[in-house]
Short mmCIF file of C-alpha atoms in Angstrom, two decimals:
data_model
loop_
_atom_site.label_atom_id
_atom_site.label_comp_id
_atom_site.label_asym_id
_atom_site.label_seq_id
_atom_site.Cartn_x
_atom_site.Cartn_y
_atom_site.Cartn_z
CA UNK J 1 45.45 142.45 153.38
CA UNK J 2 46.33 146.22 152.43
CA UNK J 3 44.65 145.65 148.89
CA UNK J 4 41.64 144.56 150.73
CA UNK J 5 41.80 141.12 149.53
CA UNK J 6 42.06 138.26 152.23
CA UNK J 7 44.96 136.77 153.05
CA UNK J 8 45.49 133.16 150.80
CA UNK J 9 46.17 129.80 152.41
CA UNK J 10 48.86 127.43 152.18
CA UNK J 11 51.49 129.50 151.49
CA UNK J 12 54.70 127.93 149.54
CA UNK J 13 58.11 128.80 147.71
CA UNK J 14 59.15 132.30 148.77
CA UNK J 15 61.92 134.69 148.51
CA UNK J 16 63.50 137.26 150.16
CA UNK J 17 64.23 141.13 148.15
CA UNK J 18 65.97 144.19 149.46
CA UNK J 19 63.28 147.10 150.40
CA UNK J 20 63.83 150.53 151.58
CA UNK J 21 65.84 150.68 154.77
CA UNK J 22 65.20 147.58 156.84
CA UNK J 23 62.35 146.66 154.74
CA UNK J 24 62.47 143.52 153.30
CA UNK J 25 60.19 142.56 150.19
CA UNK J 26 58.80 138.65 150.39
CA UNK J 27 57.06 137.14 147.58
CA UNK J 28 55.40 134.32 148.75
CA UNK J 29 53.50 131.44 146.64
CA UNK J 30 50.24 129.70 147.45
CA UNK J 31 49.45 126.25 146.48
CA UNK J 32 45.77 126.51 145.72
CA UNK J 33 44.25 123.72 143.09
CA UNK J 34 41.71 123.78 140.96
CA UNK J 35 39.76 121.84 143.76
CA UNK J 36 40.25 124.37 146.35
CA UNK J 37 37.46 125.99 148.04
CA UNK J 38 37.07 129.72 147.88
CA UNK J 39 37.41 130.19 151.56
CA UNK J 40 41.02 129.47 151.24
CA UNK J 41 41.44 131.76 148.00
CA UNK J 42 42.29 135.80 148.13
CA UNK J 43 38.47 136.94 146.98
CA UNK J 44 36.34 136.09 150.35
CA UNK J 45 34.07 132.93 151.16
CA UNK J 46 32.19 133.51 147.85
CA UNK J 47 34.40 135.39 145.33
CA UNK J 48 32.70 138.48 146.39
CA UNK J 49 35.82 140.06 146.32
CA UNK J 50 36.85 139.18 142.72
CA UNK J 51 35.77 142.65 141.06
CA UNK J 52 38.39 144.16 143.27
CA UNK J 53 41.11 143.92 141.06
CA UNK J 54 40.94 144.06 136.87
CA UNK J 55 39.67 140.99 135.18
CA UNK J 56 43.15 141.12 132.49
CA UNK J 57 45.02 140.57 135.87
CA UNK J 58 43.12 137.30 136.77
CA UNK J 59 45.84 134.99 134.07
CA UNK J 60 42.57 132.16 134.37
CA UNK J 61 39.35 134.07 135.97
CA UNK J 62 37.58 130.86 135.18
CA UNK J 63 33.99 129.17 133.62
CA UNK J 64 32.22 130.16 136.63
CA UNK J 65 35.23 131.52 139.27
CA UNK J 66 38.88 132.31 139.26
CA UNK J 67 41.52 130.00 139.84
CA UNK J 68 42.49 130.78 143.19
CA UNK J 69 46.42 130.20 143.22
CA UNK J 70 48.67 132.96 142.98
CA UNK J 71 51.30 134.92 145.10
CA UNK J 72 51.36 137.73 147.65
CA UNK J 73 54.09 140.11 148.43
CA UNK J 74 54.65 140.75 152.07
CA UNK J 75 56.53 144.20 152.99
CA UNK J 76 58.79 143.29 156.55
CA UNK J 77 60.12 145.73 158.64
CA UNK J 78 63.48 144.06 160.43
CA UNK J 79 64.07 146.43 163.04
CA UNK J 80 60.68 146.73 164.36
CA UNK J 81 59.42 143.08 163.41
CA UNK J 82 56.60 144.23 161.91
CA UNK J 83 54.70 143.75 158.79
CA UNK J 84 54.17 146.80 156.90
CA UNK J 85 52.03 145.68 154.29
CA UNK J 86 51.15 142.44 152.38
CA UNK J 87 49.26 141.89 149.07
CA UNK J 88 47.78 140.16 146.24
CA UNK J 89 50.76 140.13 143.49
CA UNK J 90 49.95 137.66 140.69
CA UNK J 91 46.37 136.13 140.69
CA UNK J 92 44.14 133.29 138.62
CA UNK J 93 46.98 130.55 138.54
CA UNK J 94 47.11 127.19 139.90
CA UNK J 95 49.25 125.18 142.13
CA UNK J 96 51.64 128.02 142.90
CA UNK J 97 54.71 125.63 144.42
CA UNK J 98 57.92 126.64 144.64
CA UNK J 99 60.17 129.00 142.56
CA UNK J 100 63.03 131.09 142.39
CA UNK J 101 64.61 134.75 142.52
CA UNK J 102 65.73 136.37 139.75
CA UNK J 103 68.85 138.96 139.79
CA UNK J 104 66.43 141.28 137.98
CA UNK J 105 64.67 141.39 141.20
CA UNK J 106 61.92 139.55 140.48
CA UNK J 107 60.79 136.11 141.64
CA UNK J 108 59.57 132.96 139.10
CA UNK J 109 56.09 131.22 140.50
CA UNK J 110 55.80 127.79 138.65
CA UNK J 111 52.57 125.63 138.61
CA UNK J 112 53.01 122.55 139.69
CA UNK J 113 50.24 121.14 137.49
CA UNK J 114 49.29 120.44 133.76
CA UNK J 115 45.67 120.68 133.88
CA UNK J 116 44.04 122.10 130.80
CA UNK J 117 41.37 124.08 129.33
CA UNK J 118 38.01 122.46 130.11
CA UNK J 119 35.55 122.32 132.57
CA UNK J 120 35.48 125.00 135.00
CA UNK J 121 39.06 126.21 133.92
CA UNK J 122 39.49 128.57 130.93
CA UNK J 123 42.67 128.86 130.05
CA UNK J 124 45.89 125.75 130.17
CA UNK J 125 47.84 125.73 132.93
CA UNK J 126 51.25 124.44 133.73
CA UNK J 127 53.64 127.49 133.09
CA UNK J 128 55.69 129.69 135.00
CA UNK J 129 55.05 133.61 135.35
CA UNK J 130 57.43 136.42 136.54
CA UNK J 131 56.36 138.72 139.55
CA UNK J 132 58.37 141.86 140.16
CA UNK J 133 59.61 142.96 143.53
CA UNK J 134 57.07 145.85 144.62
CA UNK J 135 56.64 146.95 147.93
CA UNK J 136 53.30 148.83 146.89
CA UNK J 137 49.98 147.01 146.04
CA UNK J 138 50.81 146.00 142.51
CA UNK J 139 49.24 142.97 140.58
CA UNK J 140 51.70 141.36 138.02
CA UNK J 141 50.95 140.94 134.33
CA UNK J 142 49.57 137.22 134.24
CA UNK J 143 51.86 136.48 131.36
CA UNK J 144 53.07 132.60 130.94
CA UNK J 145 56.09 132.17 130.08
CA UNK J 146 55.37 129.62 127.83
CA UNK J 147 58.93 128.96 126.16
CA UNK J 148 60.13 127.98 129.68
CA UNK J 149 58.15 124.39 128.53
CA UNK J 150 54.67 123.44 129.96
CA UNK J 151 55.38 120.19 132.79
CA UNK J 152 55.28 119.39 136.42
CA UNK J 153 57.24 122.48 137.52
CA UNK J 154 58.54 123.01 141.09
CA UNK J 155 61.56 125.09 141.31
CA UNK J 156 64.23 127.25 139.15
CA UNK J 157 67.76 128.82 139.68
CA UNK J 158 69.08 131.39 137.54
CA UNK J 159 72.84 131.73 136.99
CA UNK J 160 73.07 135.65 137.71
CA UNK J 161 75.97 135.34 135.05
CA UNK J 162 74.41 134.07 131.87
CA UNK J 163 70.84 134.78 132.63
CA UNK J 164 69.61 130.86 132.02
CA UNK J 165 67.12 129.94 134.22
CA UNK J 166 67.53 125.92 135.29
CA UNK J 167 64.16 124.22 136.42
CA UNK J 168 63.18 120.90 138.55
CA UNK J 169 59.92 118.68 137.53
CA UNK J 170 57.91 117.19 140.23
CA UNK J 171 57.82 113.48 138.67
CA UNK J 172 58.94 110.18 139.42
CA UNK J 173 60.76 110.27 136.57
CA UNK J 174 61.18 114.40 135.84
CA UNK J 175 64.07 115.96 134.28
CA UNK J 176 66.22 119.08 135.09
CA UNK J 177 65.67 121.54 132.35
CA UNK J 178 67.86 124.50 130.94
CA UNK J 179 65.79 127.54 129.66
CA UNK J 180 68.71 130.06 127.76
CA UNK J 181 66.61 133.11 127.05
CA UNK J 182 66.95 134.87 123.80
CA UNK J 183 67.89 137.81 126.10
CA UNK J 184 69.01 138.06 129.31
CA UNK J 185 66.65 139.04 131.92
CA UNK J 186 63.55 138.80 129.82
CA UNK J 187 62.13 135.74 130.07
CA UNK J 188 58.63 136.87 128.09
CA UNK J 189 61.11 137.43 124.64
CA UNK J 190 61.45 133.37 124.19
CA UNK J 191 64.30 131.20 124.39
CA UNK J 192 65.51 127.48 123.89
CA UNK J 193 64.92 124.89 125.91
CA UNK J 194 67.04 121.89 126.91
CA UNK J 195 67.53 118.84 129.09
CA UNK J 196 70.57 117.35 131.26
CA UNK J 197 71.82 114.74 130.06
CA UNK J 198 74.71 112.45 132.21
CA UNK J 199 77.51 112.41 129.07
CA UNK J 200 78.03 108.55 127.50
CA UNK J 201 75.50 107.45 129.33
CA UNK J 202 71.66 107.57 127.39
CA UNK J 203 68.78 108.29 129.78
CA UNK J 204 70.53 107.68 133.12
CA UNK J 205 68.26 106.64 135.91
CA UNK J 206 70.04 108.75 139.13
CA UNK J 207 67.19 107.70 141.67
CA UNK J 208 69.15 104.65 142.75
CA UNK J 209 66.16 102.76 143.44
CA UNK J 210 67.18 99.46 142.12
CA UNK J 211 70.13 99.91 140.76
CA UNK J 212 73.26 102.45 142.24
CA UNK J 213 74.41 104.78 139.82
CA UNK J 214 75.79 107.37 141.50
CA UNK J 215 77.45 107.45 145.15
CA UNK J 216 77.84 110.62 147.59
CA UNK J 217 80.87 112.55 145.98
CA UNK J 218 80.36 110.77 142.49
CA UNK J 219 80.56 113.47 139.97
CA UNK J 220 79.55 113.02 136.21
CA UNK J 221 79.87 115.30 133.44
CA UNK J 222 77.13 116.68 131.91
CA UNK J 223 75.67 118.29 128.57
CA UNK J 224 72.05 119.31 127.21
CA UNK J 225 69.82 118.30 124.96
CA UNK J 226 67.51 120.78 123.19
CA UNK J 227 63.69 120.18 123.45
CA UNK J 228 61.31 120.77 120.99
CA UNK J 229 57.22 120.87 120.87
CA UNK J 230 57.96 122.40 124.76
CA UNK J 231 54.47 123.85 125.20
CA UNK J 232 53.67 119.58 125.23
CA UNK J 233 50.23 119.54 125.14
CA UNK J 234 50.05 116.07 125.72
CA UNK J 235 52.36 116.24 129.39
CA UNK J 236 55.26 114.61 127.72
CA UNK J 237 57.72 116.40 127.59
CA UNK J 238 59.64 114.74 130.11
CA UNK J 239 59.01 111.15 128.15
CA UNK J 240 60.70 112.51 124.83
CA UNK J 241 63.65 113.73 126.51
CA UNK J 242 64.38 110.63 128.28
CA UNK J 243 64.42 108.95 125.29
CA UNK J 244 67.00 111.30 123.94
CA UNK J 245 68.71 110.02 126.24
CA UNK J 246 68.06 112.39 129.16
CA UNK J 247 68.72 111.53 132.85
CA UNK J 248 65.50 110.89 134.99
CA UNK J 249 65.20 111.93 138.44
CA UNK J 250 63.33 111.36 141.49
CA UNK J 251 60.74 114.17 142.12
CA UNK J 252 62.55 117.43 141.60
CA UNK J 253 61.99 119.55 144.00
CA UNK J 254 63.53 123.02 146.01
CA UNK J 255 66.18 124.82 143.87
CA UNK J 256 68.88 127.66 144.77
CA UNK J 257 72.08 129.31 143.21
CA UNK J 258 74.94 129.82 145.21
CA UNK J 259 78.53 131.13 144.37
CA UNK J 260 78.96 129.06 141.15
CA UNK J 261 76.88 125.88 142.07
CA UNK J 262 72.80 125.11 141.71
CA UNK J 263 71.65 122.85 144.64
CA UNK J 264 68.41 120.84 144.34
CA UNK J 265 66.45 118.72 146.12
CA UNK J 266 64.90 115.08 144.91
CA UNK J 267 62.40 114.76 147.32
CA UNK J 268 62.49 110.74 146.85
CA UNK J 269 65.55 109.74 145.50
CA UNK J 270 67.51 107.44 147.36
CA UNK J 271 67.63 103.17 148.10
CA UNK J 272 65.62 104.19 150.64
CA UNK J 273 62.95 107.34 149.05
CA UNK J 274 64.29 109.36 151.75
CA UNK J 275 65.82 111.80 149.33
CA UNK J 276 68.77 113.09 147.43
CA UNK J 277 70.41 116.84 146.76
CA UNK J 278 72.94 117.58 144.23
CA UNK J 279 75.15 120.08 143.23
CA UNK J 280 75.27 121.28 139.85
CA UNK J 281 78.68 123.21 138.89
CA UNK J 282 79.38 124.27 135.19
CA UNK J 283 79.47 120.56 133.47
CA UNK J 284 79.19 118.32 136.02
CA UNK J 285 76.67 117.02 138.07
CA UNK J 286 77.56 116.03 141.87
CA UNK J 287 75.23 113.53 144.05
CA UNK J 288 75.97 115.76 147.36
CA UNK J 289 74.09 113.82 150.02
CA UNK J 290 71.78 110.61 149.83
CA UNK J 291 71.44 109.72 153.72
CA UNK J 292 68.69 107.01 153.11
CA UNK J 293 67.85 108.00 156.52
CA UNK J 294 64.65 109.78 157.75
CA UNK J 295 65.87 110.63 161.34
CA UNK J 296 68.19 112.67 159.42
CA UNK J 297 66.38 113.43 156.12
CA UNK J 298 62.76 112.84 155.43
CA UNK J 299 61.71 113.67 152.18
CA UNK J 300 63.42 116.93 151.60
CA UNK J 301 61.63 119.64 149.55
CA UNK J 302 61.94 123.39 149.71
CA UNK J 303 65.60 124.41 150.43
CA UNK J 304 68.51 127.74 150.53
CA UNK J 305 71.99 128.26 150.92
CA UNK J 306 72.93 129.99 154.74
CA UNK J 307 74.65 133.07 153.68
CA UNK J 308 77.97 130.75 154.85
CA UNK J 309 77.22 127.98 152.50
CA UNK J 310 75.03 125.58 154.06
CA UNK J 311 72.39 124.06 153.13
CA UNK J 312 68.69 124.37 154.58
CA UNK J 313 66.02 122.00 154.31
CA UNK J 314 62.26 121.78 154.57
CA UNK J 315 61.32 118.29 154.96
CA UNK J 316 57.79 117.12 153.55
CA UNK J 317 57.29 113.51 155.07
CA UNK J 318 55.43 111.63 157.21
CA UNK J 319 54.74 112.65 161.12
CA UNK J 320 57.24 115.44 162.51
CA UNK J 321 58.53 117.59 159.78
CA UNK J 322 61.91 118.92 160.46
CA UNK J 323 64.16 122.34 159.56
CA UNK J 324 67.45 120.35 158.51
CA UNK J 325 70.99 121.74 157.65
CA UNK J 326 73.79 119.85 155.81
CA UNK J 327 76.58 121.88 156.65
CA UNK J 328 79.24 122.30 153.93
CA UNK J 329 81.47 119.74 156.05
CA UNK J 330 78.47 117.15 155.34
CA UNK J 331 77.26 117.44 158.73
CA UNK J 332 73.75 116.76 159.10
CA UNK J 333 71.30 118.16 161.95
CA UNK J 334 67.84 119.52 162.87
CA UNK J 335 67.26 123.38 162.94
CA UNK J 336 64.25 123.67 164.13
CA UNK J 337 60.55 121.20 164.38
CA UNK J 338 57.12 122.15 163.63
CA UNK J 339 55.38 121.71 167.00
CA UNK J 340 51.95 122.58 166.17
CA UNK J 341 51.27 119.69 163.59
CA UNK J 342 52.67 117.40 160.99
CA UNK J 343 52.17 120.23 158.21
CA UNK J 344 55.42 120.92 156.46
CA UNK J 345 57.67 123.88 156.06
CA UNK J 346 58.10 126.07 153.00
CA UNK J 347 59.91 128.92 151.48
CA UNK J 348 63.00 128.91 153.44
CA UNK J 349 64.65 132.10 152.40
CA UNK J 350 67.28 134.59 154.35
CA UNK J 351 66.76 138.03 154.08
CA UNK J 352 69.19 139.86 152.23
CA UNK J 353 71.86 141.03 154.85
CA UNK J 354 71.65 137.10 156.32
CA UNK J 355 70.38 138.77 159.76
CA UNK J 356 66.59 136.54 159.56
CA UNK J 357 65.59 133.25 158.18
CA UNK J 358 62.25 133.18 156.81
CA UNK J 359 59.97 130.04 156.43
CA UNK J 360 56.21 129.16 155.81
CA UNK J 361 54.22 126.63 157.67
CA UNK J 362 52.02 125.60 155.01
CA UNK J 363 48.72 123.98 156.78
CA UNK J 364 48.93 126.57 159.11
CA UNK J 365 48.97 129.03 156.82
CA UNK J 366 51.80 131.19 158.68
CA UNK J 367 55.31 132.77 157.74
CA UNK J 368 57.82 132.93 160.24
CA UNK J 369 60.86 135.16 160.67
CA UNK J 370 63.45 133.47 162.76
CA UNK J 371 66.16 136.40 164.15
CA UNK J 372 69.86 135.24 164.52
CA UNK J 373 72.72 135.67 165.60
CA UNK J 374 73.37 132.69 163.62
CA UNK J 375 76.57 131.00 164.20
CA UNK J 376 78.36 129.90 160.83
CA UNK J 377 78.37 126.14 161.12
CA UNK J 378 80.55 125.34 157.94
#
């Protein structure tokens, strides 16, 4: 890369940030565990690389070598098609998954783990961070954000007007959380954090696995329940809420904000585990689409919101792995396959003027930019 770091593997969640001219900014996650070899990390075969950047910028450098997950920021040139530059922009984390933008131009990497302090790791892990949009080498402060509540975390969406940041859990029986800052835009500063809750009904169980609780179109109002003890160092945070009364869902996954409304993705929700999304609007929640059916959905994951209001999905499921849209007549169709292997997409993202859809294929370890003219199909 231009920091002379090496390029990470299995790149995740990413966003799209206006640049100078027809530069766009990407920040791009990498899903790197604490069992991942170094060959796969951004400091060479060995770690040789490791002294390259500070040792305060490394958020967990590690018993004996850094925690390899992270993000990088890749600088895109539209008109030419070019990369520009690409680097190293938060380092020493774990599990980078998904995400989310912030309007402060920034984007939210959340680790998708709860391992702790022990062994060959030297710090807890299971927070999110916030990584400014730079389009020069720049290495974020590694600071956790540790108000935001310490679980399973996959995605956020932040309501541009009220500066809340909403977040999905990656657990068979996660919650949707509500982090309301003590001020807007700074995350670092603290804040309260709460849990939906489906109103009149205590701990609501919205996977319809055995038992159908909500149907396509069913909405339910809503309210939230604060949290307490959030930095849970015993991973159960998600248990307490449901028993105040908190609904559970099935394996929260890609989040987005769009005009008014927070889309996300359970990756196996469903009769069939095929997956749900739903629309969150002010106080009520909507169950959007459940199509129990894997030639149409397969285990969504990763998703946006087409600049004309539909929806785009990375599927992660078993053999073919699909680009699908929902269009916002409830239209459902395939966008585009991954041809080279059964790895699945990630970080589908537009760039700001809606002219190029970006998208990862994780085991390849490549990012894609996909040029239009795309026809509005809602």
């Amino acid at each position: 890369m231009s920091d002379g770091l090496v390029l990470p593997a299995l790149p995740d969640g990413m966003a799209a940030f206006p640049g100078k001219g027809k530069e766009v900014i990407l920040i791009r996650n990498h899903e790197l565990n604490a069992g991942s070899g170094a060959s796969g990390g951004p400091f060479g075969r060995k770690n040789e690389k490791t002294d390259k950047i500070p040792r305060d910028r490394i958020y967990d450098p590690g018993k004996s070598a850094p925690c390899l997950g992270g993000t990088t920021t890749l600088v895109y040139d539209l008109a030419s098609k070019k990369v520009v530059r690409q680097f190293l922009s938060l380092a020493g984390t774990l599990r980078n998954c998904a995400g989310g933008p912030t309007p402060w131009n920034s984007w939210i990497t959340c680790e998708e783990t709860v391992a702790g302090k022990g062994g060959d790791l030297a710090r807890d892990h299971g927070w999110c961070f916030d990584v400014p949009a730079t389009d020069q080498p720049a290495l974020a402060e590694p600071v956790p954000l540790k108000a935001m509540g310490r679980f399973n975390h996959e995605a956020v969406a932040v309501d541009p007007d009220t500066g809340d940041v909403f977040q999905t859990e990656d657990r068979h029986e996660g919650l949707i959380y509500r982090f309301v800052p003590k001020v807007k835009g700074k995350l670092a500063e603290g804040g309260k954090l709460f849990a939906l809750k489906v109103k009149e009904k205590l701990g609501l169980d919205t996977r319809n696995w055995s038992e159908k609780t909500f149907s396509v179109g069913d909405s339910k109002k809503i309210e939230w329940i604060e949290m307490e003890n959030v930095e849970s160092p015993r991973d159960d945070l998600r248990i307490r809420g449901f028993k105040k009364g908190a609904a559970c869902f099935a394996r929260g996954e890609g989040m987005w904000y769009s005009r008014g409304s927070i889309f996300f993705a359970c990756t196996n929700g469903g009769i069939k585990q095929r997956g749900q999304i739903w629309k969150l609007t002010a106080n009520k929640l909507e169950l959007y689409a459940e199509p129990n059916n894997a030639d149409l959905v397969d285990n969504c994951d990763n998703l946006t919101v087409a600049p004309w209001g539909d929806l785009i999905l990375c599927e992660d499921g078993k053999g073919d792995q699909f680009l699908d849209v929902i269009t916002t007549k409830g239209k459902i169709f395939k966008l585009a396959k991954n041809a080279k292997s059964s790895g699945e997409f990630a970080g589908v993202c537009f760039s700001p003027d809606g002219s190029t859809l970006f998208v990862n294929m994780q085991r390849e370890g490549l990012t894609l930019a996909i040029t239009g003219p795309w026809k509005e199909k809602g």
